[in-house]
Amino acid sequence: MIQSSGIVRLCVNSQDEMRRIDPLGIDRGAEAAFVFNAADQYFLARSFDGADAVCIVYHSHPKGGLHFSDRDFAGAIWNEKPIYPEVDHLVVDCRDGEIRGAGLFRTDGKCFWLLAEWESEVAKTQAKSRVRGLSHNRRQVDI
């Protein structure tokens, strides 16, 4: 997570621990999914009580590319509302061991929108013929 001052907090992925607790309900391990541990969740929630709140949470898609996935969406909402509407989501595309790009997603309370995108030179070279649109980056949250 990144605080408004620019301080980066490295977080612990508890996905494997969650999978050990509920192997039938959780179908992916830490190599394909991320869940904050209790200390990181507590830090995130309490950060809004002070002057240096978390403003960005980040994670990578080592196989999935640059998009706000259905799982990202599911982890960012509760009871059909964004859990932290003031927090942006930075997704890093790092397929094949290379950072190919990053996208910053923001919610308006109903959708998560691609606010900014960075694409590496490698990705630009490989994607010259690709047509890119933003419609697949929206996720509707009915409020």
C-alpha positions in Angstrom: 0.0 0.0 0.0 1.1 3.6 -0.6 0.3 6.4 1.9 -0.5 9.9 0.8 3.0 10.9 1.9 4.5 8.5 -0.6 5.6 5.9 2.0 5.2 2.4 0.7 4.2 -0.3 3.1 5.1 -3.8 2.0 2.3 -6.2 2.8 2.1 -9.9 3.6 0.1 -12.2 1.3 -2.0 -14.5 3.5 -3.6 -16.3 0.6 -1.9 -19.6 1.2 -2.9 -19.5 4.9 -6.5 -18.8 3.9 -6.4 -21.7 1.5 -5.2 -24.0 4.2 -8.1 -22.9 6.4 -10.7 -23.3 3.7 -9.3 -25.5 0.8 -12.7 -26.1 -0.7 -13.8 -22.4 -0.6 -10.5 -20.9 -1.8 -9.4 -22.2 -5.1 -6.1 -20.2 -5.6 -2.8 -20.0 -3.8 -0.5 -17.0 -3.3 0.9 -17.4 -6.8 -2.4 -16.3 -8.3 -4.2 -14.3 -5.6 -3.6 -11.9 -2.8 -5.2 -11.2 0.6 -3.9 -8.8 3.2 -3.0 -10.3 6.5 -4.7 -9.0 9.7 -2.0 -6.5 10.6 -2.1 -5.0 7.1 -5.9 -4.8 7.1 -5.8 -3.1 10.5 -3.1 -0.6 9.3 -5.2 0.2 6.2 -8.4 0.8 8.2 -6.7 2.9 10.8 -4.7 5.0 8.3 -7.9 7.0 7.7 -7.9 8.2 11.3 -4.6 10.2 10.7 -3.1 12.6 8.3 -1.2 10.0 6.2 -4.0 7.7 4.9 -3.4 4.9 2.4 -4.3 6.3 -1.0 -3.2 3.3 -3.2 -3.2 -0.4 -2.9 -1.1 -2.3 -5.4 -0.7 -5.8 -6.7 0.6 -7.6 -9.8 -0.9 -9.8 -12.4 1.9 -12.2 -13.3 -0.2 -14.0 -15.8 -3.4 -12.0 -16.3 -2.2 -8.8 -17.9 -3.3 -5.2 -17.2 -6.9 -5.0 -16.2 -9.1 -4.8 -13.1 -10.1 -8.4 -12.9 -13.3 -9.9 -11.6 -11.4 -11.0 -8.5 -9.9 -7.5 -8.0 -13.5 -6.2 -8.2 -14.8 -8.8 -5.7 -12.1 -7.9 -3.3 -12.8 -4.1 -3.5 -16.5 -4.2 -2.7 -18.7 -5.3 0.1 -22.5 -5.3 0.1 -22.4 -3.8 -3.4 -20.3 -0.8 -2.3 -16.6 0.0 -2.5 -14.9 -0.9 0.7 -12.5 2.0 0.5 -13.9 4.4 -2.1 -11.0 6.9 -1.5 -8.3 4.3 -2.3 -7.1 3.8 -5.9 -5.9 0.4 -7.2 -2.6 0.1 -9.0 -2.3 -3.1 -11.1 1.1 -4.0 -12.4 1.3 -6.3 -15.5 4.5 -8.4 -15.1 4.0 -11.3 -17.5 6.9 -13.5 -18.5 9.1 -12.0 -15.8 9.0 -8.5 -17.3 7.1 -5.5 -16.2 4.9 -4.7 -19.2 2.9 -1.9 -17.8 0.7 -0.6 -15.0 -2.8 0.8 -14.6 -4.3 3.0 -11.9 -8.0 2.3 -11.3 -10.4 4.6 -9.4 -14.0 4.1 -8.4 -16.8 6.7 -8.7 -18.9 4.5 -6.4 -20.5 2.6 -9.3 -17.6 1.6 -11.5 -13.8 1.1 -11.4 -12.3 3.2 -14.2 -8.8 3.1 -15.7 -7.5 6.5 -14.6 -4.0 6.3 -15.9 -1.9 3.7 -17.8 1.8 3.2 -18.3 3.1 0.8 -20.9 6.7 -0.4 -21.1 8.7 -0.1 -24.3 8.7 -3.9 -24.6 4.9 -4.0 -24.4 4.5 -1.1 -26.9 6.7 -3.0 -29.4 4.7 -6.2 -29.0 1.3 -4.5 -29.1 1.6 -2.3 -32.2 -1.3 -4.0 -33.9 -3.5 -4.4 -30.8 -6.5 -2.1 -30.4 -7.0 -1.0 -26.8 -10.3 0.0 -25.3 -11.4 0.9 -21.8 -14.8 -0.7 -21.7 -13.4 -4.0 -20.4 -11.9 -2.1 -17.5 -15.2 -1.0 -16.0 -16.9 -2.9 -13.3 -20.4 -1.8 -12.4 -21.4 -1.6 -8.8 -25.1 -0.9 -8.4 -25.6 1.3 -5.4 
